[in-house]
XYZ file of N, CA and C in Angstrom:
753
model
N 79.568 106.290 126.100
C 78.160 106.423 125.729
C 78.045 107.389 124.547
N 77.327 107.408 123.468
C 76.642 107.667 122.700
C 75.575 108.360 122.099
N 74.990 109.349 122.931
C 73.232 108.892 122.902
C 72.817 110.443 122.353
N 73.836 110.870 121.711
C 73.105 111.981 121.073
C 72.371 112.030 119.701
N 71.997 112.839 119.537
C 70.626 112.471 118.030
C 71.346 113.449 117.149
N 70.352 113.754 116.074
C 70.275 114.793 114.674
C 70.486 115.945 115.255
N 69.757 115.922 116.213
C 69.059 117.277 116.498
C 70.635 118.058 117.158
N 71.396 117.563 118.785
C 72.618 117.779 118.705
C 73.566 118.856 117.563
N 73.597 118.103 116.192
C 74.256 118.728 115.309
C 73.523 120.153 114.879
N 72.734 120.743 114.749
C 71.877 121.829 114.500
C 71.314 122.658 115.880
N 72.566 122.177 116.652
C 72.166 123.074 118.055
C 72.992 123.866 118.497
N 72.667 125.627 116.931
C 73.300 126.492 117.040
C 72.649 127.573 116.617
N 72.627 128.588 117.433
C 71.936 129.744 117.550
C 72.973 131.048 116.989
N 73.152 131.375 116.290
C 73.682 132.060 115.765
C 73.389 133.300 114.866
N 74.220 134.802 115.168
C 73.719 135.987 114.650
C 74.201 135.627 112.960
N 75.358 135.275 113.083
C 75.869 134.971 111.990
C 75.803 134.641 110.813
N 75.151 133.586 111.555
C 74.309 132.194 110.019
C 73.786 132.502 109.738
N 72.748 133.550 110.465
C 71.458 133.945 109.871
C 71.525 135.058 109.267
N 72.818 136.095 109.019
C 73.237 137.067 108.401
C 74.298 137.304 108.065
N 74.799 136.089 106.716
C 76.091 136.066 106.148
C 76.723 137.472 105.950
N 76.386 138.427 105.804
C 77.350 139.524 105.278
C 77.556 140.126 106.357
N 77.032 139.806 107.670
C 77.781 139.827 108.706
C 79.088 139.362 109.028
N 78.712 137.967 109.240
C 79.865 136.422 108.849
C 81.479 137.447 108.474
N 81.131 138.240 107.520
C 82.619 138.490 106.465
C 82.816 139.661 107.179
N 81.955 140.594 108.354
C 82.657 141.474 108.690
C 83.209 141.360 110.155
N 83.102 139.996 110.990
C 83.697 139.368 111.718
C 84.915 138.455 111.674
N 84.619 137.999 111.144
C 85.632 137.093 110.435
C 86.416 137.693 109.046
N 87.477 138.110 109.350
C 87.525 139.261 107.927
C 88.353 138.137 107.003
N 88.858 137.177 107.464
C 89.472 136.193 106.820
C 91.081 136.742 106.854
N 91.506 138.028 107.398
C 93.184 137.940 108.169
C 94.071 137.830 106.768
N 93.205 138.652 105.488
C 94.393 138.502 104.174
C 94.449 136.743 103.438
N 93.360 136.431 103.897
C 93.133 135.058 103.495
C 93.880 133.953 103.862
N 94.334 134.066 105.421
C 95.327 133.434 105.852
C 95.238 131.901 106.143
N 93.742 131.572 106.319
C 93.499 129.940 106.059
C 93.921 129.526 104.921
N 93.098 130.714 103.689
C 93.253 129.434 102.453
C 94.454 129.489 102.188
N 95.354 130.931 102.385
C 97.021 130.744 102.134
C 97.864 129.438 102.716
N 96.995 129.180 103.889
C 98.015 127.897 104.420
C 97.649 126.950 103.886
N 96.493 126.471 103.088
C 96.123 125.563 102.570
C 96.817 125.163 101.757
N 96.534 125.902 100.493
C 97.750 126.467 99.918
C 99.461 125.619 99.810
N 99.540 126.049 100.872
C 101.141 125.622 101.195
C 101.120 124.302 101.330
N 100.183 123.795 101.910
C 99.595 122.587 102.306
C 99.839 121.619 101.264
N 98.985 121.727 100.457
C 99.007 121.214 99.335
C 99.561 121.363 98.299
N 100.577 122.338 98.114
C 101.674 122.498 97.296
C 102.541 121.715 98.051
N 102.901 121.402 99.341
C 104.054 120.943 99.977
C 104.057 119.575 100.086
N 102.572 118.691 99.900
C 102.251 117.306 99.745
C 102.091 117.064 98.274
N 101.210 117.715 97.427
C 101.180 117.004 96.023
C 102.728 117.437 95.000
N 103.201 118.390 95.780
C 104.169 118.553 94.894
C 104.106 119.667 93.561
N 103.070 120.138 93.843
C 102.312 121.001 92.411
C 101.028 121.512 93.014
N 100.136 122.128 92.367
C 99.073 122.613 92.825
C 97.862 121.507 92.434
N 97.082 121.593 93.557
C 95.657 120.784 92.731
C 95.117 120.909 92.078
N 94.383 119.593 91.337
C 93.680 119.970 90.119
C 92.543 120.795 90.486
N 91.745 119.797 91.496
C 90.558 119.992 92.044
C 90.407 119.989 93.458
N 89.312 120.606 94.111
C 88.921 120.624 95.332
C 87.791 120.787 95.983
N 87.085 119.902 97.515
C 85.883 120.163 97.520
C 86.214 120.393 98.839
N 85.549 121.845 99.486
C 84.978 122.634 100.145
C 83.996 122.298 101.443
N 84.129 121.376 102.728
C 82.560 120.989 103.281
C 82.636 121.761 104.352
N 81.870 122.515 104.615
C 81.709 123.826 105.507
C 82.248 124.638 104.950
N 81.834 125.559 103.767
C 82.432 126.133 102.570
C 82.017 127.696 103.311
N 81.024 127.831 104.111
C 80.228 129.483 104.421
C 80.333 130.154 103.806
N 80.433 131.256 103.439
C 80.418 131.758 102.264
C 81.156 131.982 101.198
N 82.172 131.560 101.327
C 82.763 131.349 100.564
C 83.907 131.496 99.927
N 84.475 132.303 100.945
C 85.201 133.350 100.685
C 86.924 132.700 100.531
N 87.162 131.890 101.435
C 88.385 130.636 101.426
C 88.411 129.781 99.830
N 86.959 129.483 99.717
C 87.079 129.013 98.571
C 87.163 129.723 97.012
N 87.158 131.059 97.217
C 86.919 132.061 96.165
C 88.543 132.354 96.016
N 89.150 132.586 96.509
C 90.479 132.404 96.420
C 91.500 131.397 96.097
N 90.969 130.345 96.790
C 91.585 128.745 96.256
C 91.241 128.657 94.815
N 90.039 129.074 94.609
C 89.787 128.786 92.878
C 90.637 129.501 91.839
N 91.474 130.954 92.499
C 92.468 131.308 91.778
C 93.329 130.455 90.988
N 93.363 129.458 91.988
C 94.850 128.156 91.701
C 94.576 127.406 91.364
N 93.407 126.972 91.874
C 92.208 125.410 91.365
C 91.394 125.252 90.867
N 91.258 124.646 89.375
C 90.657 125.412 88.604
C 89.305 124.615 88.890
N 88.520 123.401 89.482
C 88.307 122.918 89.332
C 87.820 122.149 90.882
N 86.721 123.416 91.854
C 86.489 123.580 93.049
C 85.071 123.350 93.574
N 84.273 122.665 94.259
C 82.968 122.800 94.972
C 83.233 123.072 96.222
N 82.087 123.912 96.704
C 81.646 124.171 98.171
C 80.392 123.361 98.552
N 80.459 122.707 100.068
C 79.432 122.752 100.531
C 78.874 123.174 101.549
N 78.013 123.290 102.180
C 77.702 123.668 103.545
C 76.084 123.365 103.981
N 76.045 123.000 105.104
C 74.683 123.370 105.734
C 73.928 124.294 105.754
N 74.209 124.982 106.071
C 73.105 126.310 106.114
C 72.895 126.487 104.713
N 71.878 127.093 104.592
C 71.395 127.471 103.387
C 71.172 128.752 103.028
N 71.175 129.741 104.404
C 71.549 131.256 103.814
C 72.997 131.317 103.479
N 74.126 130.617 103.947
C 75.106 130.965 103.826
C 75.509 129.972 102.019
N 75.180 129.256 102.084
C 74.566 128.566 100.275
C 74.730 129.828 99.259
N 72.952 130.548 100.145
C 72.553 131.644 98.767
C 73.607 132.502 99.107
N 73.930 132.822 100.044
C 74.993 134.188 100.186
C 76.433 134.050 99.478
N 76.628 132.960 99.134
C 77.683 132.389 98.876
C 77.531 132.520 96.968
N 76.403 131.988 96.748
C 76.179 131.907 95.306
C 75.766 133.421 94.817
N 75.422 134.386 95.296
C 75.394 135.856 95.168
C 76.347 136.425 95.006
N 77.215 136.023 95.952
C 78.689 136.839 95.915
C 79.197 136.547 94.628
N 79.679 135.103 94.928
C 80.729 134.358 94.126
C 79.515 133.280 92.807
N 78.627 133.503 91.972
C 78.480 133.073 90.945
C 79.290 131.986 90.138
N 80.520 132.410 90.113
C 81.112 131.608 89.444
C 82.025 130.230 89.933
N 81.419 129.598 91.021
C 81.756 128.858 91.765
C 80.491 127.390 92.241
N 81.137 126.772 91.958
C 80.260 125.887 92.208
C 79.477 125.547 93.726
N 78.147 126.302 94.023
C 77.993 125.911 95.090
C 76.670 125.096 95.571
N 76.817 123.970 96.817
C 75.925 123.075 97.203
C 75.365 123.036 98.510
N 74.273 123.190 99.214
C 73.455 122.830 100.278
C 74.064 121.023 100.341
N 74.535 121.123 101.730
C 74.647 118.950 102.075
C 75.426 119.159 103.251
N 74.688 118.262 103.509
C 74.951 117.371 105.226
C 76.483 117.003 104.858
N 77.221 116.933 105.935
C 78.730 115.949 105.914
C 78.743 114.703 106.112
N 77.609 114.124 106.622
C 77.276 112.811 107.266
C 77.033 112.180 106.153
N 75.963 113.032 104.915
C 75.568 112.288 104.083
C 75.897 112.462 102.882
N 76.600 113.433 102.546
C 77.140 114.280 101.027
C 77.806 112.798 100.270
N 77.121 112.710 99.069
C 77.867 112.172 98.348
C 77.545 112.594 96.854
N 78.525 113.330 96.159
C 78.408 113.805 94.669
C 78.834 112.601 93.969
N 79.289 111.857 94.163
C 79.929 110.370 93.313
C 80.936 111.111 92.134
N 81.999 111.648 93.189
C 83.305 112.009 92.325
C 83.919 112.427 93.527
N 85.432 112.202 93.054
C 86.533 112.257 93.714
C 87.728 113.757 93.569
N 88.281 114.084 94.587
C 89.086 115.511 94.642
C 90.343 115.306 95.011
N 91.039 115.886 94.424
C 92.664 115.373 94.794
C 92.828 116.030 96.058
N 92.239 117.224 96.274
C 92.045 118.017 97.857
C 90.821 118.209 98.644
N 90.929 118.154 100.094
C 89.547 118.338 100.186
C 89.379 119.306 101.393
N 88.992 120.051 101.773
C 89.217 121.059 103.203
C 87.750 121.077 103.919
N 88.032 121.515 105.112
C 86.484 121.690 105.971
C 87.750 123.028 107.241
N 87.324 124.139 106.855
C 87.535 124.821 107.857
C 86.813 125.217 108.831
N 86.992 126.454 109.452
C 86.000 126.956 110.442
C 85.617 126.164 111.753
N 86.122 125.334 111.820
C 85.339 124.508 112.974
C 84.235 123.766 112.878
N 83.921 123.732 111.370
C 82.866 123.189 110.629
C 82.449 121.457 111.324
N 83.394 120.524 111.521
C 83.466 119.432 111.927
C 83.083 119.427 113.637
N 83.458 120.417 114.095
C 83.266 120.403 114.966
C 81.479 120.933 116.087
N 80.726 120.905 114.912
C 79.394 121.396 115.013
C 79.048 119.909 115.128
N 79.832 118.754 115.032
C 79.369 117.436 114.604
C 79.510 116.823 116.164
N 78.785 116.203 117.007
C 79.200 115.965 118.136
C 79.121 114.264 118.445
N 77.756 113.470 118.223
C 77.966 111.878 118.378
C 79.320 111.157 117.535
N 79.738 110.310 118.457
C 80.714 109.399 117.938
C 80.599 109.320 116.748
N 79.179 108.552 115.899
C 78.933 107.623 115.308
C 78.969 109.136 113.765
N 78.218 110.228 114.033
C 78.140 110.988 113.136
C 79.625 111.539 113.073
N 80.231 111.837 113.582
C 82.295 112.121 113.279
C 82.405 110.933 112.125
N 82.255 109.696 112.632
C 82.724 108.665 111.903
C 82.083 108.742 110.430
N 80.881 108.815 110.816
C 79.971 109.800 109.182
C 80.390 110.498 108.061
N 80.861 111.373 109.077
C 81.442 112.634 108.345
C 83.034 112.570 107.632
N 83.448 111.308 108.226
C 84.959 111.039 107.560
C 84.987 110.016 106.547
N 83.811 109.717 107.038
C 83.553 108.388 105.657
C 83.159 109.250 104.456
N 82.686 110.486 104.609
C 82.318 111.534 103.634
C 83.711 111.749 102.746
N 84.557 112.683 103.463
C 85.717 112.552 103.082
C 86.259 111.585 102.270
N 86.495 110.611 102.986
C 86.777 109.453 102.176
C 86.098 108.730 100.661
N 85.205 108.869 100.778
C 83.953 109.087 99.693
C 84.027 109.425 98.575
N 85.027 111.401 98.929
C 85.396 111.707 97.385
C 86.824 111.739 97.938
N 87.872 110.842 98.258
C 89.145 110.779 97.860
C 89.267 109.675 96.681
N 90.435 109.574 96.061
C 91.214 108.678 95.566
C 92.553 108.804 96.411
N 93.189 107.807 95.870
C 94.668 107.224 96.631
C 95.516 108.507 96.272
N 96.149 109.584 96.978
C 97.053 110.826 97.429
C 96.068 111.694 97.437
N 94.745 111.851 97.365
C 93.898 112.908 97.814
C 94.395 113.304 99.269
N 94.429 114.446 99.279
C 95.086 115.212 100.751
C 93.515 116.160 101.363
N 93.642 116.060 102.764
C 93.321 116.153 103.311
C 93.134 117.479 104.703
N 92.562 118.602 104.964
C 93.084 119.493 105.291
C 91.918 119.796 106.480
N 91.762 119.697 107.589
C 90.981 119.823 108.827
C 91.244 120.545 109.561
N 90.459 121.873 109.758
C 90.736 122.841 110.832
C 89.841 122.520 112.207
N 90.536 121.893 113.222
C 90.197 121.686 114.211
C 90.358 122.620 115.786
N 89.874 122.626 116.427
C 90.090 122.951 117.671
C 91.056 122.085 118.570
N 92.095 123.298 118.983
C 93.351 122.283 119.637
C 92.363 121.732 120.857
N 92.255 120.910 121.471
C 91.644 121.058 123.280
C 92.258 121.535 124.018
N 93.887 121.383 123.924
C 94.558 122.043 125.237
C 94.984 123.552 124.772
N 94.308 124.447 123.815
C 94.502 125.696 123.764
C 92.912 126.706 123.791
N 91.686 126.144 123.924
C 90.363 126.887 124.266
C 90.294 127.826 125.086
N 91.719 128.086 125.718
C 91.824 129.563 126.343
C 92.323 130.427 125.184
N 92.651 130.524 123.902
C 93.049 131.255 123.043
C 92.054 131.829 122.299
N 91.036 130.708 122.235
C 89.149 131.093 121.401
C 88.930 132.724 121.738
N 88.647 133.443 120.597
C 88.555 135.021 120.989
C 86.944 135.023 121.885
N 87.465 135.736 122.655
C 86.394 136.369 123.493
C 85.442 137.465 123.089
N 85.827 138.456 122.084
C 85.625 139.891 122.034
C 85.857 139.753 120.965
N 84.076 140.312 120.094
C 83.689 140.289 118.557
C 83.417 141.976 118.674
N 83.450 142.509 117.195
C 83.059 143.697 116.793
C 82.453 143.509 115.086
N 81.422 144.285 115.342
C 80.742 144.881 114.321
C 80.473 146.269 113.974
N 81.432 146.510 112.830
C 80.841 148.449 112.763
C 81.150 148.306 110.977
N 80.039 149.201 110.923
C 79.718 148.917 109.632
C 78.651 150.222 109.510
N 78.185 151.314 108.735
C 77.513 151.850 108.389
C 76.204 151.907 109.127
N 75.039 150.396 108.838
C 73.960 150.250 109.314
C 74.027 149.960 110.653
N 75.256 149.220 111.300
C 75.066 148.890 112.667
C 76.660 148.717 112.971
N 76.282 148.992 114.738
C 77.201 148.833 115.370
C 77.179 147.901 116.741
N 77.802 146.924 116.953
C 77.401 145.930 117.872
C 78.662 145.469 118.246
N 79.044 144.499 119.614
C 79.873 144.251 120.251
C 79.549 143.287 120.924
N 80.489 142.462 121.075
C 79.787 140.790 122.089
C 81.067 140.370 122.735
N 80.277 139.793 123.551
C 81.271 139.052 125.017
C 80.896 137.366 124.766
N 81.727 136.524 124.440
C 81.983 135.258 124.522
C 82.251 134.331 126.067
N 81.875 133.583 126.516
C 81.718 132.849 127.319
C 81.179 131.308 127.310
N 82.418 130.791 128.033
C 83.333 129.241 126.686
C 82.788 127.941 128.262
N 82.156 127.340 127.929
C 81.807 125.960 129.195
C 82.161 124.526 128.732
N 83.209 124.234 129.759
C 83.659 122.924 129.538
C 82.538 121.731 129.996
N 82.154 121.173 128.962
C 81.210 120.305 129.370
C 82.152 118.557 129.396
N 82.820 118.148 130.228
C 84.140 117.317 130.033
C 83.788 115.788 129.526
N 82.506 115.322 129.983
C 82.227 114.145 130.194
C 81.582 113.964 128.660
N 81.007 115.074 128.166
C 80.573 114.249 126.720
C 81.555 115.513 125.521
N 82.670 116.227 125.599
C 83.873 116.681 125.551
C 83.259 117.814 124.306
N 82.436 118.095 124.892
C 81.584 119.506 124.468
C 82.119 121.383 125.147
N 82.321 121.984 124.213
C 82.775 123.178 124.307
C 81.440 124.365 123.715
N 80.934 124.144 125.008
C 80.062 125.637 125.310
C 79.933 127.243 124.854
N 79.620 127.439 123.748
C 80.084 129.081 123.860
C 78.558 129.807 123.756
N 78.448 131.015 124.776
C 77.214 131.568 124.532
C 77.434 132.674 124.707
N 77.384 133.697 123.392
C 77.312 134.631 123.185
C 76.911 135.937 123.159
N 76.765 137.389 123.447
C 75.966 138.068 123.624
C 75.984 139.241 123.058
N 75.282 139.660 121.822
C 75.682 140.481 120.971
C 74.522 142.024 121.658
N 75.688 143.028 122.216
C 74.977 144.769 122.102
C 74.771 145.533 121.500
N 73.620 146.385 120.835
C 73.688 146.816 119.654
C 72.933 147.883 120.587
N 72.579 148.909 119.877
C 71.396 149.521 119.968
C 70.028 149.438 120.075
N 69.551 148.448 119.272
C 68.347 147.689 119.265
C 68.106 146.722 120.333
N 69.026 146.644 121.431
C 69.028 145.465 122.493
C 70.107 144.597 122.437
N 69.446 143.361 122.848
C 70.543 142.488 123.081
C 70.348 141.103 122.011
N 71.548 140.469 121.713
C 71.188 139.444 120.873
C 72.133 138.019 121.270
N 71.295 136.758 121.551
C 72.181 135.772 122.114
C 72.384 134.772 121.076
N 73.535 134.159 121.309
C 74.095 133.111 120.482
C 74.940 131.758 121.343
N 74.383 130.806 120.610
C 74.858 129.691 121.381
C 75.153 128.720 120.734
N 76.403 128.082 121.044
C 76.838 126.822 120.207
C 77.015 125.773 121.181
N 77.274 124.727 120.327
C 78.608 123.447 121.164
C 79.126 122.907 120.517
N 80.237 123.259 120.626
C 81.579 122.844 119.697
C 81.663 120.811 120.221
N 82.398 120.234 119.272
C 82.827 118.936 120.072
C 84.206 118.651 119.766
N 84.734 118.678 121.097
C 86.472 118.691 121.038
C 86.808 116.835 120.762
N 88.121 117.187 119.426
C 88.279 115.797 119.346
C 89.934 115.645 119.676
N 90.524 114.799 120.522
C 91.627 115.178 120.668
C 92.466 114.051 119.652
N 93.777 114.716 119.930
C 94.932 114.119 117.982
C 94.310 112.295 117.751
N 94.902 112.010 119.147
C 95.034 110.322 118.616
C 93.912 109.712 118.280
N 92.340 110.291 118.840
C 90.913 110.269 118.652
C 91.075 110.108 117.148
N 91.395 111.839 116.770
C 91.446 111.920 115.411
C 91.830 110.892 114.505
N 93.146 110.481 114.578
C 94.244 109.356 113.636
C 93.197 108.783 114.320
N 92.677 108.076 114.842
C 91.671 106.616 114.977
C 90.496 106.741 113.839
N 90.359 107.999 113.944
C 88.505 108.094 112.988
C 89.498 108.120 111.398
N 90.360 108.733 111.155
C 90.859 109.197 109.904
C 91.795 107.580 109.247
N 92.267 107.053 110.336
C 93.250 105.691 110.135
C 91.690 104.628 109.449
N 90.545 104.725 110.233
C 89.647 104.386 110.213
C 89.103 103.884 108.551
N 89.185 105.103 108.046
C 88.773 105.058 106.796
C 89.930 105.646 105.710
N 91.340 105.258 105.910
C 91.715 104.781 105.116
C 92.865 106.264 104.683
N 92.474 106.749 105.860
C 93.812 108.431 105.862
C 94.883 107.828 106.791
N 95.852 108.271 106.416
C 97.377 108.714 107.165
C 97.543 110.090 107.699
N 97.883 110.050 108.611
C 98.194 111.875 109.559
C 99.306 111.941 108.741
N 99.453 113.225 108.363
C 100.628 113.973 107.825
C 101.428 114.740 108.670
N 100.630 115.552 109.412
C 100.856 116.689 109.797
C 99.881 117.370 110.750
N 100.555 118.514 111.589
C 99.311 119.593 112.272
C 100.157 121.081 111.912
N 99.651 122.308 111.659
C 100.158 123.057 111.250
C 98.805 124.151 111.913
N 99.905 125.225 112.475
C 99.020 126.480 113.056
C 99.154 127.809 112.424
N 98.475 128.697 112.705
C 98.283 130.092 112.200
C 98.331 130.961 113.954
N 99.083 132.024 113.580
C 99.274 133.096 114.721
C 98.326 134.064 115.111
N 97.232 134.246 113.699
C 95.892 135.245 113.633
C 95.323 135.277 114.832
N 95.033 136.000 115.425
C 93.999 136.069 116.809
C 92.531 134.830 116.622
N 91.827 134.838 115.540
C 90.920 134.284 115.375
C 90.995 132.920 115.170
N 92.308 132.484 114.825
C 92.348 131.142 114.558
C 94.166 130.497 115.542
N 93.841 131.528 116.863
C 95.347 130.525 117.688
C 95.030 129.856 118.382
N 93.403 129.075 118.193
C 93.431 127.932 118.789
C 92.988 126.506 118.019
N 93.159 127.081 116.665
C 93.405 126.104 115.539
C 94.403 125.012 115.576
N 94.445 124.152 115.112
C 95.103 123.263 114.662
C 94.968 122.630 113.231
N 95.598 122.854 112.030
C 94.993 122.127 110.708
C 95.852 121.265 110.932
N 95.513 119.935 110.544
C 95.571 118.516 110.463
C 95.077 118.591 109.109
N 96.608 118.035 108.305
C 96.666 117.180 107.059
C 96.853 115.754 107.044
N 96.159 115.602 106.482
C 96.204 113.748 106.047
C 96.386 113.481 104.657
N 96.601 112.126 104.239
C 96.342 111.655 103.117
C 95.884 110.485 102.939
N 94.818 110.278 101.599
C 94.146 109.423 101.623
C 94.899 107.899 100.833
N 95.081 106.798 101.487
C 95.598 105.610 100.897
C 94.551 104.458 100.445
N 93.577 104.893 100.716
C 92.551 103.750 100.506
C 92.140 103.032 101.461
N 91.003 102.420 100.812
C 90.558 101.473 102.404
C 90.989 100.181 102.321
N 91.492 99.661 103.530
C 91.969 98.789 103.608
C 91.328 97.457 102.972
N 91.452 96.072 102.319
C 90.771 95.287 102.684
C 91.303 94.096 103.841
């Protein structure tokens, strides 16, 4: 069954989103250890570095501010739209865009293309996954590579529990608490941030896609699995990046 809507995808409550320069002092980015593997990624498939690259769940930006070291020739996108402006404040010199994954289409193609963060995974109906890879596909050409940070399913006991914030203006601390919802393969997290000022809640639902799922949606439109490749960081050991490459669509 099927039967989830729009609404589903935007059913996330978050301290975060709504205060990117938060975002960067939670997530410190670990020495830039995503985009470093990317990186490798795509030096180890194209053989050379990319020309170009587009960014979908870009947040602020910070993965992609570094990749542009190497690439000369980079867009971000993302949903949210504070994390947009926060993104275009920081980093100016970067190309950045407000767009859906379901529906993004710039009508140009990237020899690389990444979605970290769990970004895909904010995506929960069948039909919108399938959306969102046709996106992908959209701006590949034939060896465009492919780079997906997913949630393993059989490692959601690794998801950090225990956030900190200390910083000058504030100091806050939160307890994570993760619900297997099995039947429509939804991952629960509701959050609870302590500060001084009270209490502050946060709530997501992740949607777990497991490998061969994956190669079905990605075979789908015209990717090959390459690869799965992990990181040891506390914040990301229940990652999985999944590389692909794009061959075209079949006729």
């Amino acid at each position: 069954m099927d039967r989830q809507t729009d609404r589903d995808v935007s059913d996330v409550s978050n301290l975060l989103y709504r205060h990117p320069e938060l975002y960067e002092v939670v997530y410190d980015g670990a020495g830039h250890a995503v985009a470093k593997l990317a990186e490798t990624i795509l030096h180890d498939q194209l053989g050379r570095r990319a020309e170009s690259l587009l960014d979908i769940g870009c947040g602020t930006g910070r993965d992609l501010e570094y990749l542009a070291t190497h690439i000369p020739d980079v867009v971000g996108v993302d949903h949210q739209q504070a994390m947009i402006d926060y993104a275009r404040t920081r980093r100016p010199e970067i190309n950045f865009q407000t767009g859906d994954m379901r529906t993004l289409r710039l009508e140009r193609a990237f020899e690389a293309i990444t979605c970290f963060g769990y970004a895909l995974a904010n995506i929960h109906a069948n039909r919108d996954i399938d959306k969102a890879i046709a996106t992908f596909a959209a701006h590949s050409q034939p060896g465009t590579v492919l780079i997906l940070e997913m949630i393993d399913p059989q490692r959601t006991d690794k998801l950090p529990r225990s956030f900190t914030i200390d910083i000058p203006d504030l100091r806050a601390e939160a307890i994570a608490e993760y619900r297997h919802h099995y039947a429509q393969q939804l991952l629960e997290r509701r959050r609870t941030w302590r500060r001084a000022q009270g209490l502050v809640h946060d709530h997501v639902n992740f949607r777990l896609i497991y490998p061969k799922e994956l190669e079905h949606y990605l075979d789908n439109h015209g990717f090959e699995v390459l690869g799965a490749y992990e990181l040891s960081e506390k914040l990301n050991a229940a990652s999985a990046f999944v590389a692909a490459r794009y061959r075209g669509e079949q006729s």
